[in-house]
mmCIF file with all atom_site columns, C-alpha atoms in Angstrom:
data_model
loop_
_atom_site.group_PDB
_atom_site.id
_atom_site.type_symbol
_atom_site.label_atom_id
_atom_site.label_alt_id
_atom_site.label_comp_id
_atom_site.label_asym_id
_atom_site.label_entity_id
_atom_site.label_seq_id
_atom_site.pdbx_PDB_ins_code
_atom_site.Cartn_x
_atom_site.Cartn_y
_atom_site.Cartn_z
_atom_site.occupancy
_atom_site.B_iso_or_equiv
_atom_site.pdbx_formal_charge
_atom_site.auth_seq_id
_atom_site.auth_comp_id
_atom_site.auth_asym_id
_atom_site.auth_atom_id
_atom_site.pdbx_PDB_model_num
ATOM 1   C CA . MET A 1 1   ? 0.004  -0.024  -0.016  1.00 90.00 ? 214 MET A CA 1
ATOM 2   C CA . ILE A 1 2   ? 1.158  3.521   -0.821  1.00 95.00 ? 215 ILE A CA 1
ATOM 3   C CA . ARG A 1 3   ? -0.237 6.407   1.183   1.00 95.00 ? 216 ARG A CA 1
ATOM 4   C CA . LEU A 1 4   ? 0.409  10.091  0.884   1.00 96.00 ? 217 LEU A CA 1
ATOM 5   C CA . ASN A 1 5   ? -1.192 12.397  3.483   1.00 95.00 ? 218 ASN A CA 1
ATOM 6   C CA . ASP A 1 6   ? -1.212 16.195  3.761   1.00 96.00 ? 219 ASP A CA 1
ATOM 7   C CA . LEU A 1 7   ? 1.760  16.348  1.383   1.00 95.00 ? 220 LEU A CA 1
ATOM 8   C CA . GLN A 1 8   ? 3.330  19.581  0.225   1.00 95.00 ? 221 GLN A CA 1
ATOM 9   C CA . PHE A 1 9   ? 6.413  20.007  -1.864  1.00 95.00 ? 222 PHE A CA 1
ATOM 10  C CA . ALA A 1 10  ? 8.060  22.927  -3.665  1.00 94.00 ? 223 ALA A CA 1
ATOM 11  C CA . TYR A 1 11  ? 11.322 23.476  -5.384  1.00 92.00 ? 224 TYR A CA 1
ATOM 12  C CA . PRO A 1 12  ? 13.528 26.290  -4.137  1.00 89.00 ? 225 PRO A CA 1
ATOM 13  C CA . ASN A 1 13  ? 13.307 29.510  -6.131  1.00 88.00 ? 226 ASN A CA 1
ATOM 14  C CA . SER A 1 14  ? 10.408 28.217  -8.172  1.00 87.00 ? 227 SER A CA 1
ATOM 15  C CA . ASN A 1 15  ? 6.687  28.895  -8.445  1.00 89.00 ? 228 ASN A CA 1
ATOM 16  C CA . PHE A 1 16  ? 6.030  25.183  -8.673  1.00 89.00 ? 229 PHE A CA 1
ATOM 17  C CA . ALA A 1 17  ? 4.195  23.549  -5.785  1.00 91.00 ? 230 ALA A CA 1
ATOM 18  C CA . LEU A 1 18  ? 2.644  20.054  -5.411  1.00 93.00 ? 231 LEU A CA 1
ATOM 19  C CA . ASN A 1 19  ? -0.166 19.657  -2.828  1.00 94.00 ? 232 ASN A CA 1
ATOM 20  C CA . ILE A 1 20  ? -1.779 16.237  -2.288  1.00 95.00 ? 233 ILE A CA 1
ATOM 21  C CA . SER A 1 21  ? -4.276 16.004  0.623   1.00 96.00 ? 234 SER A CA 1
ATOM 22  C CA . HIS A 1 22  ? -4.560 12.209  0.301   1.00 96.00 ? 235 HIS A CA 1
ATOM 23  C CA . LEU A 1 23  ? -3.542 9.530   -2.141  1.00 96.00 ? 236 LEU A CA 1
ATOM 24  C CA . GLU A 1 24  ? -3.786 5.831   -1.640  1.00 96.00 ? 237 GLU A CA 1
ATOM 25  C CA . ILE A 1 25  ? -2.690 3.052   -4.057  1.00 95.00 ? 238 ILE A CA 1
ATOM 26  C CA . GLY A 1 26  ? -3.268 -0.550  -3.159  1.00 92.00 ? 239 GLY A CA 1
ATOM 27  C CA . ARG A 1 27  ? -1.108 -3.550  -3.676  1.00 88.00 ? 240 ARG A CA 1
ATOM 28  C CA . GLY A 1 28  ? -1.450 -4.921  -7.205  1.00 90.00 ? 241 GLY A CA 1
ATOM 29  C CA . GLU A 1 29  ? -3.148 -1.819  -8.620  1.00 93.00 ? 242 GLU A CA 1
ATOM 30  C CA . LYS A 1 30  ? -2.169 -0.303  -11.980 1.00 93.00 ? 243 LYS A CA 1
ATOM 31  C CA . VAL A 1 31  ? -2.268 3.465   -11.999 1.00 94.00 ? 244 VAL A CA 1
ATOM 32  C CA . ALA A 1 32  ? -1.431 6.142   -14.598 1.00 93.00 ? 245 ALA A CA 1
ATOM 33  C CA . PHE A 1 33  ? -0.838 9.770   -13.895 1.00 93.00 ? 246 PHE A CA 1
ATOM 34  C CA . VAL A 1 34  ? -1.599 11.810  -17.005 1.00 90.00 ? 247 VAL A CA 1
ATOM 35  C CA . GLY A 1 35  ? -1.096 15.528  -17.308 1.00 84.00 ? 248 GLY A CA 1
ATOM 36  C CA . PRO A 1 36  ? 0.886  18.330  -19.131 1.00 83.00 ? 249 PRO A CA 1
ATOM 37  C CA . SER A 1 37  ? 4.593  18.790  -18.663 1.00 83.00 ? 250 SER A CA 1
ATOM 38  C CA . GLY A 1 38  ? 5.427  20.672  -15.490 1.00 84.00 ? 251 GLY A CA 1
ATOM 39  C CA . SER A 1 39  ? 2.312  19.436  -13.537 1.00 87.00 ? 252 SER A CA 1
ATOM 40  C CA . GLY A 1 40  ? 4.383  17.401  -11.070 1.00 91.00 ? 253 GLY A CA 1
ATOM 41  C CA . LYS A 1 41  ? 4.103  13.823  -12.369 1.00 91.00 ? 254 LYS A CA 1
ATOM 42  C CA . THR A 1 42  ? 7.821  13.044  -12.190 1.00 92.00 ? 255 THR A CA 1
ATOM 43  C CA . THR A 1 43  ? 8.085  14.864  -8.897  1.00 94.00 ? 256 THR A CA 1
ATOM 44  C CA . LEU A 1 44  ? 5.362  12.658  -7.498  1.00 95.00 ? 257 LEU A CA 1
ATOM 45  C CA . LEU A 1 45  ? 7.194  9.427   -8.444  1.00 95.00 ? 258 LEU A CA 1
ATOM 46  C CA . ASN A 1 46  ? 10.365 10.813  -6.891  1.00 95.00 ? 259 ASN A CA 1
ATOM 47  C CA . LEU A 1 47  ? 8.500  11.569  -3.649  1.00 96.00 ? 260 LEU A CA 1
ATOM 48  C CA . ILE A 1 48  ? 7.021  8.067   -3.545  1.00 96.00 ? 261 ILE A CA 1
ATOM 49  C CA . SER A 1 49  ? 10.438 6.521   -4.094  1.00 95.00 ? 262 SER A CA 1
ATOM 50  C CA . GLY A 1 50  ? 12.142 8.773   -1.583  1.00 95.00 ? 263 GLY A CA 1
ATOM 51  C CA . ILE A 1 51  ? 14.435 10.476  -4.058  1.00 95.00 ? 264 ILE A CA 1
ATOM 52  C CA . LEU A 1 52  ? 12.737 13.671  -2.855  1.00 95.00 ? 265 LEU A CA 1
ATOM 53  C CA . LEU A 1 53  ? 11.356 14.561  0.546   1.00 95.00 ? 266 LEU A CA 1
ATOM 54  C CA . PRO A 1 54  ? 8.266  16.663  1.113   1.00 95.00 ? 267 PRO A CA 1
ATOM 55  C CA . GLN A 1 55  ? 8.423  19.872  3.082   1.00 95.00 ? 268 GLN A CA 1
ATOM 56  C CA . ARG A 1 56  ? 5.313  18.665  4.881   1.00 95.00 ? 269 ARG A CA 1
ATOM 57  C CA . GLY A 1 57  ? 3.228  15.551  5.175   1.00 96.00 ? 270 GLY A CA 1
ATOM 58  C CA . LYS A 1 58  ? 3.869  11.778  5.080   1.00 95.00 ? 271 LYS A CA 1
ATOM 59  C CA . VAL A 1 59  ? 4.852  9.232   2.458   1.00 96.00 ? 272 VAL A CA 1
ATOM 60  C CA . GLU A 1 60  ? 4.296  5.678   3.419   1.00 96.00 ? 273 GLU A CA 1
ATOM 61  C CA . VAL A 1 61  ? 5.210  2.733   1.214   1.00 95.00 ? 274 VAL A CA 1
ATOM 62  C CA . GLY A 1 62  ? 4.507  -0.818  2.203   1.00 92.00 ? 275 GLY A CA 1
ATOM 63  C CA . GLY A 1 63  ? 4.210  0.184   5.828   1.00 92.00 ? 276 GLY A CA 1
ATOM 64  C CA . GLU A 1 64  ? 7.520  2.020   5.795   1.00 93.00 ? 277 GLU A CA 1
ATOM 65  C CA . LEU A 1 65  ? 7.350  5.740   6.510   1.00 95.00 ? 278 LEU A CA 1
ATOM 66  C CA . ILE A 1 66  ? 9.718  6.821   3.688   1.00 93.00 ? 279 ILE A CA 1
ATOM 67  C CA . SER A 1 67  ? 9.478  10.492  4.503   1.00 92.00 ? 280 SER A CA 1
ATOM 68  C CA . SER A 1 68  ? 11.085 9.904   7.932   1.00 93.00 ? 281 SER A CA 1
ATOM 69  C CA . LEU A 1 69  ? 14.021 7.762   6.795   1.00 94.00 ? 282 LEU A CA 1
ATOM 70  C CA . ASN A 1 70  ? 17.581 9.149   6.221   1.00 94.00 ? 283 ASN A CA 1
ATOM 71  C CA . GLU A 1 71  ? 19.074 9.186   2.738   1.00 93.00 ? 284 GLU A CA 1
ATOM 72  C CA . SER A 1 72  ? 20.963 5.867   2.987   1.00 90.00 ? 285 SER A CA 1
ATOM 73  C CA . ALA A 1 73  ? 17.878 4.058   4.505   1.00 92.00 ? 286 ALA A CA 1
ATOM 74  C CA . ARG A 1 74  ? 15.694 5.448   1.677   1.00 93.00 ? 287 ARG A CA 1
ATOM 75  C CA . ARG A 1 75  ? 18.239 4.257   -0.922  1.00 89.00 ? 288 ARG A CA 1
ATOM 76  C CA . ARG A 1 76  ? 18.381 0.714   0.504   1.00 87.00 ? 289 ARG A CA 1
ATOM 77  C CA . PHE A 1 77  ? 14.605 0.464   0.629   1.00 91.00 ? 290 PHE A CA 1
ATOM 78  C CA . ARG A 1 78  ? 14.269 1.837   -2.938  1.00 90.00 ? 291 ARG A CA 1
ATOM 79  C CA . ILE A 1 79  ? 16.784 -0.547  -4.384  1.00 85.00 ? 292 ILE A CA 1
ATOM 80  C CA . SER A 1 80  ? 15.254 -3.621  -2.657  1.00 85.00 ? 293 SER A CA 1
ATOM 81  C CA . ASN A 1 81  ? 11.556 -2.884  -3.066  1.00 91.00 ? 294 ASN A CA 1
ATOM 82  C CA . ILE A 1 82  ? 10.964 -0.395  -5.861  1.00 93.00 ? 295 ILE A CA 1
ATOM 83  C CA . GLY A 1 83  ? 11.753 -0.799  -9.576  1.00 91.00 ? 296 GLY A CA 1
ATOM 84  C CA . GLN A 1 84  ? 12.116 2.690   -11.023 1.00 91.00 ? 297 GLN A CA 1
ATOM 85  C CA . VAL A 1 85  ? 12.227 3.435   -14.684 1.00 90.00 ? 298 VAL A CA 1
ATOM 86  C CA . PHE A 1 86  ? 13.660 6.966   -15.204 1.00 89.00 ? 299 PHE A CA 1
ATOM 87  C CA . GLN A 1 87  ? 12.638 9.168   -18.106 1.00 83.00 ? 300 GLN A CA 1
ATOM 88  C CA . ARG A 1 88  ? 16.345 9.644   -18.940 1.00 85.00 ? 301 ARG A CA 1
ATOM 89  C CA . PHE A 1 89  ? 17.113 6.009   -18.360 1.00 87.00 ? 302 PHE A CA 1
ATOM 90  C CA . GLU A 1 90  ? 20.051 6.614   -15.950 1.00 92.00 ? 303 GLU A CA 1
ATOM 91  C CA . LEU A 1 91  ? 22.142 3.830   -17.424 1.00 95.00 ? 304 LEU A CA 1
ATOM 92  C CA . VAL A 1 92  ? 25.843 3.429   -16.367 1.00 95.00 ? 305 VAL A CA 1
ATOM 93  C CA . GLU A 1 93  ? 27.865 4.258   -19.462 1.00 95.00 ? 306 GLU A CA 1
ATOM 94  C CA . TYR A 1 94  ? 30.801 1.934   -18.754 1.00 96.00 ? 307 TYR A CA 1
ATOM 95  C CA . LEU A 1 95  ? 28.534 -1.122  -18.078 1.00 97.00 ? 308 LEU A CA 1
ATOM 96  C CA . ASN A 1 96  ? 27.177 -3.339  -20.810 1.00 97.00 ? 309 ASN A CA 1
ATOM 97  C CA . VAL A 1 97  ? 23.482 -4.297  -21.198 1.00 97.00 ? 310 VAL A CA 1
ATOM 98  C CA . ARG A 1 98  ? 23.759 -7.362  -18.888 1.00 97.00 ? 311 ARG A CA 1
ATOM 99  C CA . ASP A 1 99  ? 25.474 -5.460  -16.127 1.00 97.00 ? 312 ASP A CA 1
ATOM 100 C CA . ASN A 1 100 ? 23.116 -2.468  -16.384 1.00 97.00 ? 313 ASN A CA 1
ATOM 101 C CA . ILE A 1 101 ? 20.199 -4.807  -15.821 1.00 96.00 ? 314 ILE A CA 1
ATOM 102 C CA . LEU A 1 102 ? 22.142 -6.389  -12.906 1.00 96.00 ? 315 LEU A CA 1
ATOM 103 C CA . LEU A 1 103 ? 22.970 -3.001  -11.429 1.00 94.00 ? 316 LEU A CA 1
ATOM 104 C CA . PRO A 1 104 ? 20.784 -3.377  -8.285  1.00 91.00 ? 317 PRO A CA 1
ATOM 105 C CA . TYR A 1 105 ? 22.815 -6.443  -7.306  1.00 92.00 ? 318 TYR A CA 1
ATOM 106 C CA . PHE A 1 106 ? 26.077 -4.463  -7.588  1.00 91.00 ? 319 PHE A CA 1
ATOM 107 C CA . ILE A 1 107 ? 25.020 -1.499  -5.374  1.00 87.00 ? 320 ILE A CA 1
ATOM 108 C CA . ASN A 1 108 ? 22.929 -3.260  -2.668  1.00 81.00 ? 321 ASN A CA 1
ATOM 109 C CA . GLN A 1 109 ? 24.654 -5.658  -0.360  1.00 78.00 ? 322 GLN A CA 1
ATOM 110 C CA . THR A 1 110 ? 21.359 -7.220  0.732   1.00 80.00 ? 323 THR A CA 1
ATOM 111 C CA . LEU A 1 111 ? 20.766 -8.533  -2.758  1.00 84.00 ? 324 LEU A CA 1
ATOM 112 C CA . LYS A 1 112 ? 22.915 -11.596 -3.512  1.00 89.00 ? 325 LYS A CA 1
ATOM 113 C CA . MET A 1 113 ? 24.253 -12.218 -6.984  1.00 91.00 ? 326 MET A CA 1
ATOM 114 C CA . THR A 1 114 ? 23.855 -15.817 -8.119  1.00 94.00 ? 327 THR A CA 1
ATOM 115 C CA . ALA A 1 115 ? 24.091 -17.680 -11.330 1.00 95.00 ? 328 ALA A CA 1
ATOM 116 C CA . GLN A 1 116 ? 20.326 -17.813 -11.386 1.00 95.00 ? 329 GLN A CA 1
ATOM 117 C CA . ILE A 1 117 ? 20.076 -14.007 -11.094 1.00 95.00 ? 330 ILE A CA 1
ATOM 118 C CA . VAL A 1 118 ? 22.440 -13.578 -14.050 1.00 96.00 ? 331 VAL A CA 1
ATOM 119 C CA . ALA A 1 119 ? 20.398 -16.087 -15.987 1.00 96.00 ? 332 ALA A CA 1
ATOM 120 C CA . SER A 1 120 ? 17.245 -14.088 -15.119 1.00 95.00 ? 333 SER A CA 1
ATOM 121 C CA . ALA A 1 121 ? 18.917 -10.925 -16.396 1.00 96.00 ? 334 ALA A CA 1
ATOM 122 C CA . ASP A 1 122 ? 19.754 -12.641 -19.652 1.00 96.00 ? 335 ASP A CA 1
ATOM 123 C CA . ALA A 1 123 ? 16.177 -13.933 -19.947 1.00 95.00 ? 336 ALA A CA 1
ATOM 124 C CA . ILE A 1 124 ? 14.843 -10.419 -19.455 1.00 93.00 ? 337 ILE A CA 1
ATOM 125 C CA . ALA A 1 125 ? 17.232 -9.079  -22.092 1.00 94.00 ? 338 ALA A CA 1
ATOM 126 C CA . ASP A 1 126 ? 15.843 -11.754 -24.472 1.00 94.00 ? 339 ASP A CA 1
ATOM 127 C CA . GLN A 1 127 ? 12.223 -10.706 -23.622 1.00 88.00 ? 340 GLN A CA 1
ATOM 128 C CA . MET A 1 128 ? 13.212 -7.167  -24.425 1.00 87.00 ? 341 MET A CA 1
ATOM 129 C CA . GLY A 1 129 ? 14.697 -8.158  -27.836 1.00 90.00 ? 342 GLY A CA 1
ATOM 130 C CA . LEU A 1 130 ? 18.167 -7.359  -26.617 1.00 94.00 ? 343 LEU A CA 1
ATOM 131 C CA . ALA A 1 131 ? 19.741 -10.886 -26.495 1.00 95.00 ? 344 ALA A CA 1
ATOM 132 C CA . ASP A 1 132 ? 22.094 -10.080 -29.372 1.00 96.00 ? 345 ASP A CA 1
ATOM 133 C CA . LYS A 1 133 ? 23.136 -6.866  -27.753 1.00 96.00 ? 346 LYS A CA 1
ATOM 134 C CA . ILE A 1 134 ? 23.863 -8.212  -24.233 1.00 96.00 ? 347 ILE A CA 1
ATOM 135 C CA . SER A 1 135 ? 27.499 -7.100  -24.347 1.00 96.00 ? 348 SER A CA 1
ATOM 136 C CA . ARG A 1 136 ? 27.015 -3.692  -25.843 1.00 97.00 ? 349 ARG A CA 1
ATOM 137 C CA . LEU A 1 137 ? 27.471 -0.390  -23.984 1.00 97.00 ? 350 LEU A CA 1
ATOM 138 C CA . PRO A 1 138 ? 24.612 2.151   -23.725 1.00 96.00 ? 351 PRO A CA 1
ATOM 139 C CA . THR A 1 139 ? 26.443 4.383   -26.307 1.00 95.00 ? 352 THR A CA 1
ATOM 140 C CA . GLN A 1 140 ? 26.069 1.507   -28.791 1.00 96.00 ? 353 GLN A CA 1
ATOM 141 C CA . LEU A 1 141 ? 22.296 1.345   -28.349 1.00 95.00 ? 354 LEU A CA 1
ATOM 142 C CA . SER A 1 142 ? 19.459 3.270   -29.774 1.00 91.00 ? 355 SER A CA 1
ATOM 143 C CA . GLN A 1 143 ? 17.190 5.381   -27.497 1.00 88.00 ? 356 GLN A CA 1
ATOM 144 C CA . GLY A 1 144 ? 14.537 2.682   -27.582 1.00 87.00 ? 357 GLY A CA 1
ATOM 145 C CA . GLU A 1 145 ? 17.052 -0.022  -26.752 1.00 92.00 ? 358 GLU A CA 1
ATOM 146 C CA . GLN A 1 146 ? 18.354 1.992   -23.821 1.00 92.00 ? 359 GLN A CA 1
ATOM 147 C CA . GLN A 1 147 ? 14.783 2.466   -22.536 1.00 88.00 ? 360 GLN A CA 1
ATOM 148 C CA . ARG A 1 148 ? 14.245 -1.347  -22.674 1.00 89.00 ? 361 ARG A CA 1
ATOM 149 C CA . VAL A 1 149 ? 17.436 -1.952  -20.655 1.00 94.00 ? 362 VAL A CA 1
ATOM 150 C CA . ALA A 1 150 ? 16.157 0.548   -18.026 1.00 92.00 ? 363 ALA A CA 1
ATOM 151 C CA . ILE A 1 151 ? 12.846 -1.310  -17.806 1.00 90.00 ? 364 ILE A CA 1
ATOM 152 C CA . GLY A 1 152 ? 14.679 -4.612  -17.511 1.00 92.00 ? 365 GLY A CA 1
ATOM 153 C CA . ARG A 1 153 ? 16.719 -3.285  -14.631 1.00 93.00 ? 366 ARG A CA 1
ATOM 154 C CA . ALA A 1 154 ? 13.520 -2.108  -12.931 1.00 92.00 ? 367 ALA A CA 1
ATOM 155 C CA . ILE A 1 155 ? 11.828 -5.569  -13.017 1.00 91.00 ? 368 ILE A CA 1
ATOM 156 C CA . LEU A 1 156 ? 14.772 -7.795  -12.272 1.00 92.00 ? 369 LEU A CA 1
ATOM 157 C CA . VAL A 1 157 ? 14.453 -7.687  -8.470  1.00 89.00 ? 370 VAL A CA 1
ATOM 158 C CA . LYS A 1 158 ? 10.701 -8.475  -8.724  1.00 89.00 ? 371 LYS A CA 1
ATOM 159 C CA . PRO A 1 159 ? 9.840  -5.317  -6.859  1.00 91.00 ? 372 PRO A CA 1
ATOM 160 C CA . SER A 1 160 ? 6.659  -4.734  -4.937  1.00 92.00 ? 373 SER A CA 1
ATOM 161 C CA . TRP A 1 161 ? 6.215  -1.381  -6.700  1.00 94.00 ? 374 TRP A CA 1
ATOM 162 C CA . ILE A 1 162 ? 7.214  -0.382  -10.218 1.00 94.00 ? 375 ILE A CA 1
ATOM 163 C CA . LEU A 1 163 ? 7.376  3.330   -10.867 1.00 95.00 ? 376 LEU A CA 1
ATOM 164 C CA . ALA A 1 164 ? 7.759  4.076   -14.579 1.00 92.00 ? 377 ALA A CA 1
ATOM 165 C CA . ASP A 1 165 ? 8.286  7.625   -15.962 1.00 92.00 ? 378 ASP A CA 1
ATOM 166 C CA . GLU A 1 166 ? 7.278  7.687   -19.673 1.00 88.00 ? 379 GLU A CA 1
ATOM 167 C CA . PRO A 1 167 ? 8.335  4.022   -20.090 1.00 86.00 ? 380 PRO A CA 1
ATOM 168 C CA . THR A 1 168 ? 7.294  3.846   -23.695 1.00 82.00 ? 381 THR A CA 1
ATOM 169 C CA . GLY A 1 169 ? 8.309  7.330   -24.805 1.00 81.00 ? 382 GLY A CA 1
ATOM 170 C CA . SER A 1 170 ? 11.148 6.129   -27.063 1.00 78.00 ? 383 SER A CA 1
ATOM 171 C CA . LEU A 1 171 ? 9.566  2.893   -28.318 1.00 80.00 ? 384 LEU A CA 1
ATOM 172 C CA . ASP A 1 172 ? 8.040  2.084   -31.725 1.00 83.00 ? 385 ASP A CA 1
ATOM 173 C CA . PRO A 1 173 ? 4.424  0.761   -31.567 1.00 84.00 ? 386 PRO A CA 1
ATOM 174 C CA . THR A 1 174 ? 5.389  -2.944  -31.679 1.00 83.00 ? 387 THR A CA 1
ATOM 175 C CA . ASN A 1 175 ? 7.889  -2.650  -28.839 1.00 81.00 ? 388 ASN A CA 1
ATOM 176 C CA . LYS A 1 176 ? 5.554  -0.340  -26.865 1.00 84.00 ? 389 LYS A CA 1
ATOM 177 C CA . LEU A 1 177 ? 2.875  -3.071  -26.784 1.00 85.00 ? 390 LEU A CA 1
ATOM 178 C CA . LYS A 1 178 ? 5.491  -5.686  -25.945 1.00 82.00 ? 391 LYS A CA 1
ATOM 179 C CA . ILE A 1 179 ? 6.815  -3.640  -22.955 1.00 82.00 ? 392 ILE A CA 1
ATOM 180 C CA . ILE A 1 180 ? 3.367  -2.749  -21.588 1.00 85.00 ? 393 ILE A CA 1
ATOM 181 C CA . GLU A 1 181 ? 2.359  -6.392  -21.723 1.00 86.00 ? 394 GLU A CA 1
ATOM 182 C CA . LEU A 1 182 ? 5.616  -7.322  -19.937 1.00 82.00 ? 395 LEU A CA 1
ATOM 183 C CA . LEU A 1 183 ? 5.034  -4.725  -17.216 1.00 86.00 ? 396 LEU A CA 1
ATOM 184 C CA . PHE A 1 184 ? 1.457  -5.860  -16.741 1.00 88.00 ? 397 PHE A CA 1
ATOM 185 C CA . SER A 1 185 ? 2.313  -9.543  -16.577 1.00 86.00 ? 398 SER A CA 1
ATOM 186 C CA . GLN A 1 186 ? 5.198  -8.759  -14.163 1.00 82.00 ? 399 GLN A CA 1
ATOM 187 C CA . CYS A 1 187 ? 2.700  -7.012  -11.872 1.00 86.00 ? 400 CYS A CA 1
ATOM 188 C CA . ASP A 1 188 ? 0.048  -9.736  -12.151 1.00 88.00 ? 401 ASP A CA 1
ATOM 189 C CA . ASN A 1 189 ? 2.547  -12.564 -11.523 1.00 85.00 ? 402 ASN A CA 1
ATOM 190 C CA . GLN A 1 190 ? 4.201  -10.839 -8.489  1.00 83.00 ? 403 GLN A CA 1
ATOM 191 C CA . GLY A 1 191 ? 1.318  -8.887  -7.102  1.00 86.00 ? 404 GLY A CA 1
ATOM 192 C CA . SER A 1 192 ? 3.232  -5.757  -7.701  1.00 90.00 ? 405 SER A CA 1
ATOM 193 C CA . SER A 1 193 ? 1.734  -2.251  -8.049  1.00 93.00 ? 406 SER A CA 1
ATOM 194 C CA . LEU A 1 194 ? 2.437  -0.375  -11.325 1.00 94.00 ? 407 LEU A CA 1
ATOM 195 C CA . ILE A 1 195 ? 2.463  3.456   -11.324 1.00 95.00 ? 408 ILE A CA 1
ATOM 196 C CA . ILE A 1 196 ? 3.079  5.026   -14.740 1.00 93.00 ? 409 ILE A CA 1
ATOM 197 C CA . VAL A 1 197 ? 3.583  8.657   -15.671 1.00 91.00 ? 410 VAL A CA 1
ATOM 198 C CA . THR A 1 198 ? 2.695  9.121   -19.329 1.00 87.00 ? 411 THR A CA 1
ATOM 199 C CA . HIS A 1 199 ? 1.415  11.436  -22.026 1.00 82.00 ? 412 HIS A CA 1
ATOM 200 C CA . ASP A 1 200 ? 0.087  8.389   -23.915 1.00 79.00 ? 413 ASP A CA 1
ATOM 201 C CA . THR A 1 201 ? -3.587 8.031   -23.104 1.00 79.00 ? 414 THR A CA 1
ATOM 202 C CA . ALA A 1 202 ? -3.678 4.702   -24.961 1.00 77.00 ? 415 ALA A CA 1
ATOM 203 C CA . ILE A 1 203 ? -1.783 3.093   -22.083 1.00 78.00 ? 416 ILE A CA 1
#
């Protein structure tokens, strides 16, 4: 369960302000936030994941009061429990496709790398149509391929919550359908919640 109560957030030296009196998203729900650029959609995802902290109010995710944790605790919680797809992908330039998908296991000591996990990363790459590019660096990939790597990284740990910021923005229609079906099936199989920020009302 995700709960936001009496939340207020504003960027310094900006007229932007996000105010949410109450928002509740249940386990296993699929939710899309749709709105114009600058309306706070990405900011909302970053507040839920603990990348940002509100000036006021509470953010609770899975019974954990994210808004009261320190930065390192928020990071550990995020890596272990939340799969986040960033709009700008945030791939590590010196890691190949496989290692970018495996990134959560490199940076979180509570996640144990095993041969089975590596095989899972390869299987996800195959589902994403990236099996023949598994050893390539991000600079050797198209925008759409980079986006698929970012999505693969988000779902590898089988997170309880998937937060996806424009996850199909760089994809052609065929791959867009494939990725949406993959995200939906991931949520259905694992009981995960899916929260998408998008301009695409078809989603």
